[in-house]
Coordinates of C-alpha atoms and ligand atoms in Angstrom, one line a residue:
X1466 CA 156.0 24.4 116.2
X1467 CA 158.1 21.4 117.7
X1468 CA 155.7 19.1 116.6
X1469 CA 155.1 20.0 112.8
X1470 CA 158.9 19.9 111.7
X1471 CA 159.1 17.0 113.2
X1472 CA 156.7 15.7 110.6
X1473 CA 157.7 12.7 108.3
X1474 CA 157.5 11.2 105.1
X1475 CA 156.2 7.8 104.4
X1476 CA 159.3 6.6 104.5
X1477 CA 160.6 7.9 107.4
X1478 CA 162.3 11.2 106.5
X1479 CA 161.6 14.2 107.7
X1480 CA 159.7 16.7 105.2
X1481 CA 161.1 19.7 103.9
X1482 CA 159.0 22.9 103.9
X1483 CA 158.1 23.8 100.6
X1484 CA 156.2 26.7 98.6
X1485 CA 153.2 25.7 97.3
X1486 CA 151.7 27.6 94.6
X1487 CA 147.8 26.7 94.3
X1488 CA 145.8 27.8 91.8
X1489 CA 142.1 28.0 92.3
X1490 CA 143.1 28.1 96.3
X1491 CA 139.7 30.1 97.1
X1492 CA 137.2 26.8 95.8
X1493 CA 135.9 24.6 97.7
X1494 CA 138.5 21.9 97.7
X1495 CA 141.2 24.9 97.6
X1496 CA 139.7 25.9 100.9
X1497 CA 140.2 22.9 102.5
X1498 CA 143.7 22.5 101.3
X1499 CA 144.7 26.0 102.7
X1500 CA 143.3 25.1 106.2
X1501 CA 145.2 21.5 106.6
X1502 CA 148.6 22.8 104.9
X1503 CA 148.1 26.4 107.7
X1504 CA 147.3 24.3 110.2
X1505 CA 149.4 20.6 110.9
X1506 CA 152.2 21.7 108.3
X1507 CA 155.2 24.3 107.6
X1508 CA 154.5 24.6 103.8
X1509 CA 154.1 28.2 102.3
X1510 CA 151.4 28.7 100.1
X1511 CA 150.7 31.6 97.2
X1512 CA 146.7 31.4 96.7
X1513 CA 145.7 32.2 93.6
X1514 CA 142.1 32.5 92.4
X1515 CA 139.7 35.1 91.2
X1516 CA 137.9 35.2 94.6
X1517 CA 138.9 34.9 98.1
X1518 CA 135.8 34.2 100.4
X1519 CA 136.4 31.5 101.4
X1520 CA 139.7 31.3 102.5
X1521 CA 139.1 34.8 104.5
X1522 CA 139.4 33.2 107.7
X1523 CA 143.0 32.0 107.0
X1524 CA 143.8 35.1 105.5
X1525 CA 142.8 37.7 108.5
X1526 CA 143.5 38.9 111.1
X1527 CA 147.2 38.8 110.6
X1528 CA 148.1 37.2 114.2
X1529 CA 146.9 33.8 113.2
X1530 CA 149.6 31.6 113.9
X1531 CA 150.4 30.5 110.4
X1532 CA 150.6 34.9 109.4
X1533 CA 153.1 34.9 106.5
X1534 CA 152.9 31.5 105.2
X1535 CA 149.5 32.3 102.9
X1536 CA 149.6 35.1 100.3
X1537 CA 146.5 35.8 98.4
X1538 CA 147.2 36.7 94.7
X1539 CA 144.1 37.7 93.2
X1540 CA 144.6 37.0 89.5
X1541 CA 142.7 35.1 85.9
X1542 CA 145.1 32.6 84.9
X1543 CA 143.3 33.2 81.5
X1544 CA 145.0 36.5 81.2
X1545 CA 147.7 37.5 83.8
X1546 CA 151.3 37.5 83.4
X1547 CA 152.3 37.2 87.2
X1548 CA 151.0 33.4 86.3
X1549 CA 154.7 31.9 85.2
X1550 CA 156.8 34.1 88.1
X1551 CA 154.4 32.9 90.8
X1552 CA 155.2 29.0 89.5
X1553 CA 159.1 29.5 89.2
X1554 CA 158.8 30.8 93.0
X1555 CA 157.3 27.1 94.0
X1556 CA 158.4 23.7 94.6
X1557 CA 155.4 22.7 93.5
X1558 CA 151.9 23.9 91.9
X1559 CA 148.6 22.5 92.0
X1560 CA 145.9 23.3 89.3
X1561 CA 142.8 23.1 91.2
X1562 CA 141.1 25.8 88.8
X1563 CA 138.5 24.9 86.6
X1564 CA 134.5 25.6 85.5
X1565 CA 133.0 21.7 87.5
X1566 CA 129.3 22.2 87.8
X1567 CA 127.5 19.9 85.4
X1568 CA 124.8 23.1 84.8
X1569 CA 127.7 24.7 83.0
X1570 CA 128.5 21.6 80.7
X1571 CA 125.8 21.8 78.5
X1572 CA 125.0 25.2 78.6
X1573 CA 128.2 26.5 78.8
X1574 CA 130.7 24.3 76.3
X1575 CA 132.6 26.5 75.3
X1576 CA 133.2 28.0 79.0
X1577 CA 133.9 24.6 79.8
X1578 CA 136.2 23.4 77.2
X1579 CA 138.6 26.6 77.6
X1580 CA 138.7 27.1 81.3
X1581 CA 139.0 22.6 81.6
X1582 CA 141.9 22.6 78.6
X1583 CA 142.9 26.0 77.1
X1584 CA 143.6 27.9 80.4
X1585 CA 145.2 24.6 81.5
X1586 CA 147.6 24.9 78.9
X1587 CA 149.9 27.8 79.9
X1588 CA 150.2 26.3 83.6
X1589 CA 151.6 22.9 82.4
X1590 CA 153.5 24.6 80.1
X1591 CA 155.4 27.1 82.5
X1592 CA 156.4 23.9 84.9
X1593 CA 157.3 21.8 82.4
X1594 CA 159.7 24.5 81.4
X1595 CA 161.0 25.5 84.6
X1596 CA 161.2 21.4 85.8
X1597 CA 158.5 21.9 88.5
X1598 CA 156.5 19.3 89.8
X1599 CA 152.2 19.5 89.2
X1600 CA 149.5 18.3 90.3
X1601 CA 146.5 18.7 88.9
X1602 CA 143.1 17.8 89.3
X1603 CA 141.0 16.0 87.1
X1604 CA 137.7 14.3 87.7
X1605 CA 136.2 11.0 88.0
X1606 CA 133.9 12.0 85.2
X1607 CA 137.0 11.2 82.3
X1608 CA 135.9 7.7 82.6
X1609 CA 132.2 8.6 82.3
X1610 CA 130.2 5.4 81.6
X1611 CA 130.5 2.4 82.6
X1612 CA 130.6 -0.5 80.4
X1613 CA 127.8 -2.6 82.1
X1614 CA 126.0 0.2 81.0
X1615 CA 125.5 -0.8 77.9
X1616 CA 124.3 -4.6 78.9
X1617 CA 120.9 -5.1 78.8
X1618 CA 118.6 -3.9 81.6
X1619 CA 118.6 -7.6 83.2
X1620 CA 122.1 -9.2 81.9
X1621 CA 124.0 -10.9 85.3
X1622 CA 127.0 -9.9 84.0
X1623 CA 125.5 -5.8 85.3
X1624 CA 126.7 -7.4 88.8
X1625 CA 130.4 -8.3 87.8
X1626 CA 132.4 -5.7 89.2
X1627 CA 134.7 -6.4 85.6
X1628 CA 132.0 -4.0 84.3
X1629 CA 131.5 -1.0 86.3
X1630 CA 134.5 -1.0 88.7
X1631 CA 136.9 2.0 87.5
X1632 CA 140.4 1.7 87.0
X1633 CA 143.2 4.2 86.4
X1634 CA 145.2 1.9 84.3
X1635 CA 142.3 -0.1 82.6
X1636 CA 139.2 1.1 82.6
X1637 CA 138.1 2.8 78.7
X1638 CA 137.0 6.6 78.6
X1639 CA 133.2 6.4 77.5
X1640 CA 131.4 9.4 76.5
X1641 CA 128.1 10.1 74.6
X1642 CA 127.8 11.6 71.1
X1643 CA 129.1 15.1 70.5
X1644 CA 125.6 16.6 70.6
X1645 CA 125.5 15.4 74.3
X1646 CA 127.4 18.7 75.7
X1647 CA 127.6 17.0 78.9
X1648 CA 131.0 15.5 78.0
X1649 CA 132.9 18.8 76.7
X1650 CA 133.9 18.9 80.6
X1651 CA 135.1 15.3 80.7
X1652 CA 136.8 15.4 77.2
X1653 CA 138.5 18.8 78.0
X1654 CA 139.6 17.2 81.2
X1655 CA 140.7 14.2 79.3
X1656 CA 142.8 15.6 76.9
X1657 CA 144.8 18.1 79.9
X1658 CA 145.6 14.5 80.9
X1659 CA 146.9 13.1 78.0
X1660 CA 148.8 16.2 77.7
X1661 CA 150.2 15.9 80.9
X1662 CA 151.3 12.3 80.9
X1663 CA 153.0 13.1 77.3
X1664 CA 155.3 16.3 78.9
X1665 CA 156.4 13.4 81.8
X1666 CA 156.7 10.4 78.9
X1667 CA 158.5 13.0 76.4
X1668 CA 160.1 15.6 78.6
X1669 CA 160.1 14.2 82.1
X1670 CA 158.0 16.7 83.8
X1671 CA 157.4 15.5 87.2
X1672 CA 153.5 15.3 87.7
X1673 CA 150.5 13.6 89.9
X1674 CA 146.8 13.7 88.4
X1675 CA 144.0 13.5 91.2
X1676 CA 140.4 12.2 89.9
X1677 CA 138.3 13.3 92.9
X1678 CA 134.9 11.2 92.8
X1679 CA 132.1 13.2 94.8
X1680 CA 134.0 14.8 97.2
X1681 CA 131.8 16.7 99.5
X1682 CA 131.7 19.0 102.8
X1683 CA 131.3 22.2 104.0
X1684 CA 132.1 25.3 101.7
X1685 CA 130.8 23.5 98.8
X1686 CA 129.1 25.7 95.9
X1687 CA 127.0 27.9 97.0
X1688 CA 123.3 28.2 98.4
X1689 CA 121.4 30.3 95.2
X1690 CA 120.0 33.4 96.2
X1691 CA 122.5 33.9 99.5
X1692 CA 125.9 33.2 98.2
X1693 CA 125.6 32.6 94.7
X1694 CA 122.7 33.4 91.9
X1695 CA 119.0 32.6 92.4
X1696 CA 119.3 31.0 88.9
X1697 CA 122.2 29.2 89.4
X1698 CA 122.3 25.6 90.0
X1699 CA 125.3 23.9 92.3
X1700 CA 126.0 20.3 92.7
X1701 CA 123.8 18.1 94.0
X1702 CA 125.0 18.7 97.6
X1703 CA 124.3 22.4 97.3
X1704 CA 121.1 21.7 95.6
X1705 CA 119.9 19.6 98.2
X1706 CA 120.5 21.9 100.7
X1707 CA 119.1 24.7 99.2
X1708 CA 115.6 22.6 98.8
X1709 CA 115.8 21.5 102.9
X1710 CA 116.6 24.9 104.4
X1711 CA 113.7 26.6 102.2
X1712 CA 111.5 23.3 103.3
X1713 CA 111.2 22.5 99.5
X1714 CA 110.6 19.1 98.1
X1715 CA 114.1 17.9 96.6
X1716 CA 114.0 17.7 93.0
X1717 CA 115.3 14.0 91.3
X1718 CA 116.5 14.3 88.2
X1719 CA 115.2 11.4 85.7
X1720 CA 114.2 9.5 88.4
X1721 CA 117.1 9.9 90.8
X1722 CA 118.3 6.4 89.4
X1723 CA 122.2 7.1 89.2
X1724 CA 124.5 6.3 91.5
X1725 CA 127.2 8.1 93.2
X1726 CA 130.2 7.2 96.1
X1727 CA 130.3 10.4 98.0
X1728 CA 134.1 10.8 99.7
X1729 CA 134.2 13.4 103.0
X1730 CA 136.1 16.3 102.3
X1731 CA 138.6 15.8 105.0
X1732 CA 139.5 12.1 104.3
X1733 CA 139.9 13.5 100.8
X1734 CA 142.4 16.0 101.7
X1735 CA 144.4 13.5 103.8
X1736 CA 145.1 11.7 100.3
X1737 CA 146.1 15.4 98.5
X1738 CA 148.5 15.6 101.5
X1739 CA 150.3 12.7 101.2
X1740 CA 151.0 13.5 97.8
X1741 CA 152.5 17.0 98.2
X1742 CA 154.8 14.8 101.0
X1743 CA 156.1 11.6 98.9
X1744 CA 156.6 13.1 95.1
X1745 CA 158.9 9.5 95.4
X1746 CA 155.5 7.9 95.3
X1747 CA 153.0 10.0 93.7
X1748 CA 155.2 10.9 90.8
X1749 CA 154.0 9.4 87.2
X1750 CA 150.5 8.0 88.8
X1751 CA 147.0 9.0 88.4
X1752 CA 144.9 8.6 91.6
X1753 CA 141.2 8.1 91.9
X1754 CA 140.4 9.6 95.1
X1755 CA 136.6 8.4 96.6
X1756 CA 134.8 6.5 99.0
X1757 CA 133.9 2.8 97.6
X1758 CA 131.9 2.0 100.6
X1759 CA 129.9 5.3 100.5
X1760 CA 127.6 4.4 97.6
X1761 CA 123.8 5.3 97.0
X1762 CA 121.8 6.1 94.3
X1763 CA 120.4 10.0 94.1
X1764 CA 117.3 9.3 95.0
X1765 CA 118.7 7.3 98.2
X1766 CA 121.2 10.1 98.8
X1767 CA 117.8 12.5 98.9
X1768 CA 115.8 10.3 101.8
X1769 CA 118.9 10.2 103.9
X1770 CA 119.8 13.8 103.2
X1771 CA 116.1 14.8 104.4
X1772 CA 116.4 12.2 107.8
X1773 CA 119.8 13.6 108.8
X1774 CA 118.7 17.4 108.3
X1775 CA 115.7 16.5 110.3
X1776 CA 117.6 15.4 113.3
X1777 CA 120.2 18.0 112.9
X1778 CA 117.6 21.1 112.5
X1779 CA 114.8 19.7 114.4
X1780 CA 112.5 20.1 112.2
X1781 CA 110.1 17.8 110.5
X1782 CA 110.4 16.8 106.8
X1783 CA 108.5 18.2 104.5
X1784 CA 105.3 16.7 103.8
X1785 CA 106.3 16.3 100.1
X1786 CA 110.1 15.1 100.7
X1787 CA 111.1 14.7 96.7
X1788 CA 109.8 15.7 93.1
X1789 CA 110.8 13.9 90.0
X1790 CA 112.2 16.4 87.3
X1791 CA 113.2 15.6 83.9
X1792 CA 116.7 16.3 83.0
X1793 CA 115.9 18.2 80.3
X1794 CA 113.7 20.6 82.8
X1795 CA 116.2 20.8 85.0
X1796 CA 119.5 20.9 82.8
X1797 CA 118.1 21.9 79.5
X1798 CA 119.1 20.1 76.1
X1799 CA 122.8 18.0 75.9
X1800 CA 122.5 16.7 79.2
X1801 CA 123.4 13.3 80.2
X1802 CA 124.7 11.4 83.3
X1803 CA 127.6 9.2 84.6
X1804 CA 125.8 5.5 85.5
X1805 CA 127.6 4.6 88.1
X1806 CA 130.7 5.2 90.2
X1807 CA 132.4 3.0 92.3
X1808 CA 136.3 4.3 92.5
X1809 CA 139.4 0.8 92.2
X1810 CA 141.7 1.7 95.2
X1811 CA 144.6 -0.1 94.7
X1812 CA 146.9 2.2 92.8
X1813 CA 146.4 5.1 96.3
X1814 CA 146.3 2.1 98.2
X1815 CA 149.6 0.7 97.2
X1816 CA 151.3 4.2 96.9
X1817 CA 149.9 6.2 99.6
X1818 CA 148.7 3.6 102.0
X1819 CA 145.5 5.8 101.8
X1820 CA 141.8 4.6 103.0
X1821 CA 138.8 7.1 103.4
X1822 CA 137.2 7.0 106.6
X1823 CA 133.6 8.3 107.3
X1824 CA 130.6 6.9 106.0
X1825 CA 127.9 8.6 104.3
X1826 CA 126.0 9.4 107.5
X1827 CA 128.2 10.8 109.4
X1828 CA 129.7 13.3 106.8
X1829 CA 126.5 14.5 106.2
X1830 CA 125.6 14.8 109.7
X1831 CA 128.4 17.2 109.8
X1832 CA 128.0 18.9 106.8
X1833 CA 124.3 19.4 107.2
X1834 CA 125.1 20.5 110.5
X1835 CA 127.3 23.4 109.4
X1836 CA 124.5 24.1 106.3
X1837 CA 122.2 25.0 109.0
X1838 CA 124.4 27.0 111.5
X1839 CA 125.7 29.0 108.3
X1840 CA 122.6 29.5 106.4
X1841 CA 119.3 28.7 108.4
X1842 CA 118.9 32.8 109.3
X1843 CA 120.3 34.1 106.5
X1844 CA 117.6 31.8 104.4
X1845 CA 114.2 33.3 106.4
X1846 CA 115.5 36.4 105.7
X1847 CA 115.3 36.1 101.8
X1848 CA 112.3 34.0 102.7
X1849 CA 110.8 36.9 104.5
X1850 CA 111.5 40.2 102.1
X1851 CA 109.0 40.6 99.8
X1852 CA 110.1 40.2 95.9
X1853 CA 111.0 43.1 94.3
X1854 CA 108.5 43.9 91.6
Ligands
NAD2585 P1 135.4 25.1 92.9 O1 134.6 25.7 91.8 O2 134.9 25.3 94.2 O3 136.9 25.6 92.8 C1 137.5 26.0 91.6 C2 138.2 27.4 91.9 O4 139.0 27.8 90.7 C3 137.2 28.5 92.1 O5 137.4 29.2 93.3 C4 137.4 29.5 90.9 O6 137.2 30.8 91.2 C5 138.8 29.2 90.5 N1 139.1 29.5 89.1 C6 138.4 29.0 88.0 N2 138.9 29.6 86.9 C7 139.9 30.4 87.3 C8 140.7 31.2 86.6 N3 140.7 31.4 85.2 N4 141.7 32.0 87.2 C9 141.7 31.9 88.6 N5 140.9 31.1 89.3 C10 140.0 30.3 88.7 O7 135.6 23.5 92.6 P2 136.2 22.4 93.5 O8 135.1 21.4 93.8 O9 137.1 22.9 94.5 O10 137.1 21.6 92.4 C11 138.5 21.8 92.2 C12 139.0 20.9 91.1 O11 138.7 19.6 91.4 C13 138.4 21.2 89.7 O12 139.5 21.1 88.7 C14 137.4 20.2 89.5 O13 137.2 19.8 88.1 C15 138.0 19.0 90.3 N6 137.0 18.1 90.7 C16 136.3 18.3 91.9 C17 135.3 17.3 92.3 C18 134.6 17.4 93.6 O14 134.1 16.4 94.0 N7 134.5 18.5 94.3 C19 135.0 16.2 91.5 C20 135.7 16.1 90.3 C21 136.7 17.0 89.9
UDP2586 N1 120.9 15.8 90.7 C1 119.6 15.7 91.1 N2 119.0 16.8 91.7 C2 119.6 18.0 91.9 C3 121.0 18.1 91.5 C4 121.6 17.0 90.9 O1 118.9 14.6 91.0 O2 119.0 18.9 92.4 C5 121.6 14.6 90.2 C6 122.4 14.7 88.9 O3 121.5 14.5 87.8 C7 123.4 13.6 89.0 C8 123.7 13.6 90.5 O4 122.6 14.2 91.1 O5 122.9 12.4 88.6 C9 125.0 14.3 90.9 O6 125.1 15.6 90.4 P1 126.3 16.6 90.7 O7 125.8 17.9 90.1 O8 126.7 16.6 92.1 O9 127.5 16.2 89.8 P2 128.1 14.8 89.1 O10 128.2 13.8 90.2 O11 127.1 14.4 88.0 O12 129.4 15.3 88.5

């Protein structure tokens, strides 16, 4: 249309439709992507991922408006030579793919550590051959504790924001001991990043990395037992949900004492988008990408979880609202958690002129709104069937 080519840049110039090859395009984040780049823009994108669900709607019925621009390639980038061809066809790829529930840390290491690093490898590899520009997504979790952390419980300095705020270009990487399987994601993810800023230091590969802190929305995970495994456990939006469409208590994990800033998906995805648009500026920087403002502990993000999907489902709260679980009850052995959050915006600031937007209540108003019009039925069902003995 008129209006999208007439689209520009930061810096006033208009934006060149590119191809866009996205890998791990049918996750949640991947999902969201697809929509905004179908909808407001003219960029082409090949989807790559092992599963398409959620990105059926852009893909069918072939009269949408943006018919052509998306191709779904259905493919492992652990073992699928169409990878390196579908990169040298882009202008640019993005790495979304990755195994990023904290269930799986622990559990699944060695899972983690190959699909976080090893399958990582070939894709940084093939554009740094074939001078394309990447950008791949990391996590707010390389950073993992904060130093105040290790104060004691009632030092003043806990308050200075020297201690806890996170940094791109100052803040240390602090993980627990190697028994502590909870950082194999975060070290795996750490090291794809130290590999990636050595291919632009030693070879000049062009490259952004994205650390998303808590982004969250619609499409997220799954709900167990209706889109995903009974067994399974999501992230803690998915898990939260699950417990208020079955009217089960929520479950805190070691007292739901650690805090989180939770980012709306869509502000987040304004941020991906303007780095697709000004390489100029996004080029050679890492980005945390979150919500400063936006912060709660678990245990507050339960209570106002349970008052918003009250008013959005109208029905009352259950008369237990939350359970206390211990983490090794919930996660098993090698779990362990990230303190404390809060995201330094200056770098996206400065580059991107970027500021999320919604607060806490209103993304969850929305989100819990759609939890309910997508699952609320399809819940009472599985409620109602008796179990299979
Ligand atoms: P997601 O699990 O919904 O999406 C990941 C997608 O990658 C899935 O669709 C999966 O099928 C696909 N994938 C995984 N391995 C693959 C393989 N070998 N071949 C092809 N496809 C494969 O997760 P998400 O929340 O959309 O996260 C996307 C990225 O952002 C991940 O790298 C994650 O570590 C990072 N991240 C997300 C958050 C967040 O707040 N959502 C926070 C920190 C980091
Ligand atoms: N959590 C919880 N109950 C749940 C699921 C998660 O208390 O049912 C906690 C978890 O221990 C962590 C926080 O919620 O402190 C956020 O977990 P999530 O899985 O979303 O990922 P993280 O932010 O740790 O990467």
């Amino acid at each position: 249309s008129v209006g999208a080519s007439a689209r520009v840049d930061l810096d006033g110039n208009p934006i060149k439709p590119l191809t866009i090859c996205m890998i791990g395009a049918g996750g949640f984040i991947g999902s969201h992507l697809c929509e905004k780049l179908m909808s407001e823009t003219q960029h082409k994108v090949l989807a790559l991922d092992v599963y398409n669900d959620k990105i059926k709607h852009l893909l069918e019925p072939d009269n949408l408006p943006w018919h052509g621009r998306i191709t779904f390639h259905r493919l492992n980038i652990k073992h699928d030579s169409r990878l390196e061809g579908l990169i040298k066809m882009s202008d640019l790829t993005i790495n979304l793919a990755a195994i990023c529930t904290p269930a799986d840390y622990n559990t699944r290491p060695l899972d983690t550590i190959y699909s976080n690093f090893i399958d990582a490898l070939p894709v940084v590899k093939y554009c740094s051959e074939n001078n394309k520009r990447l950008i791949h997504f990391s996590t707010c979790e390389v950073y993992g504790k904060t130093i105040g952390s290790f104060l004691p419980k009632d030092s003043p300095l806990r308050q200075d924001p020297a201690y806890y705020v996170l940094k791109e270009d100052e803040s240390p990487c602090i993980f627990g001991s190697i028994e502590k399987q909870r950082w194999s994601y975060a070290c795996a993810k750490q090291l794809i990043e130290r590999l990636i800023y050595a291919e632009g230091a030693e070879n000049g590969m062009e490259f952004t990395i994205v650390r998303p802190f808590n982004w969250i929305g619609p499409r997220m995970d799954f709900i167990p037992g209706v889109d995903g495994p009974s067994e399974g456990v999501p992230r803690v939006l998915a898990c939260f949900s699950n417990n208020l469409l079955r009217g089960q208590p929520l479950k805190l994990v070691d007292g739901g004492q650690s805090q989180r800033t939770f980012v709306y998906i869509k502000d987040a995805i304004e941020a991906v988008t303007l780095m697709i648009e000004n390489p100029a500026r996004a080029n050679g920087h890492i980005f945390n990408v979150g919500n400063p403002n936006n912060e709660v502990t678990v245990r507050q993000l339960a209570e106002m979880m349970i008052k918003v999907y009250s008013k959005v489902s109208g029905e009352q709260p259950p008369e237990t609202p939350t359970i206390d679980v211990s983490s090794k009850e919930f996660y098993g052995e090698g779990y362990d958690d990230s303190d404390k959050r809060i995201p330094d915006m200056t770098t996206i600031n400065r580059q991107l002129g970027w500021n999320p937007k919604t607060s806490l209540w209103d993304l969850l108003e929305s989100t819990l709104t759609y939890q309910h019009r997508t699952y609320a039925e399809a819940i009472k069902k599985v409620i109602a069937k008796p179990v299979a003995s």
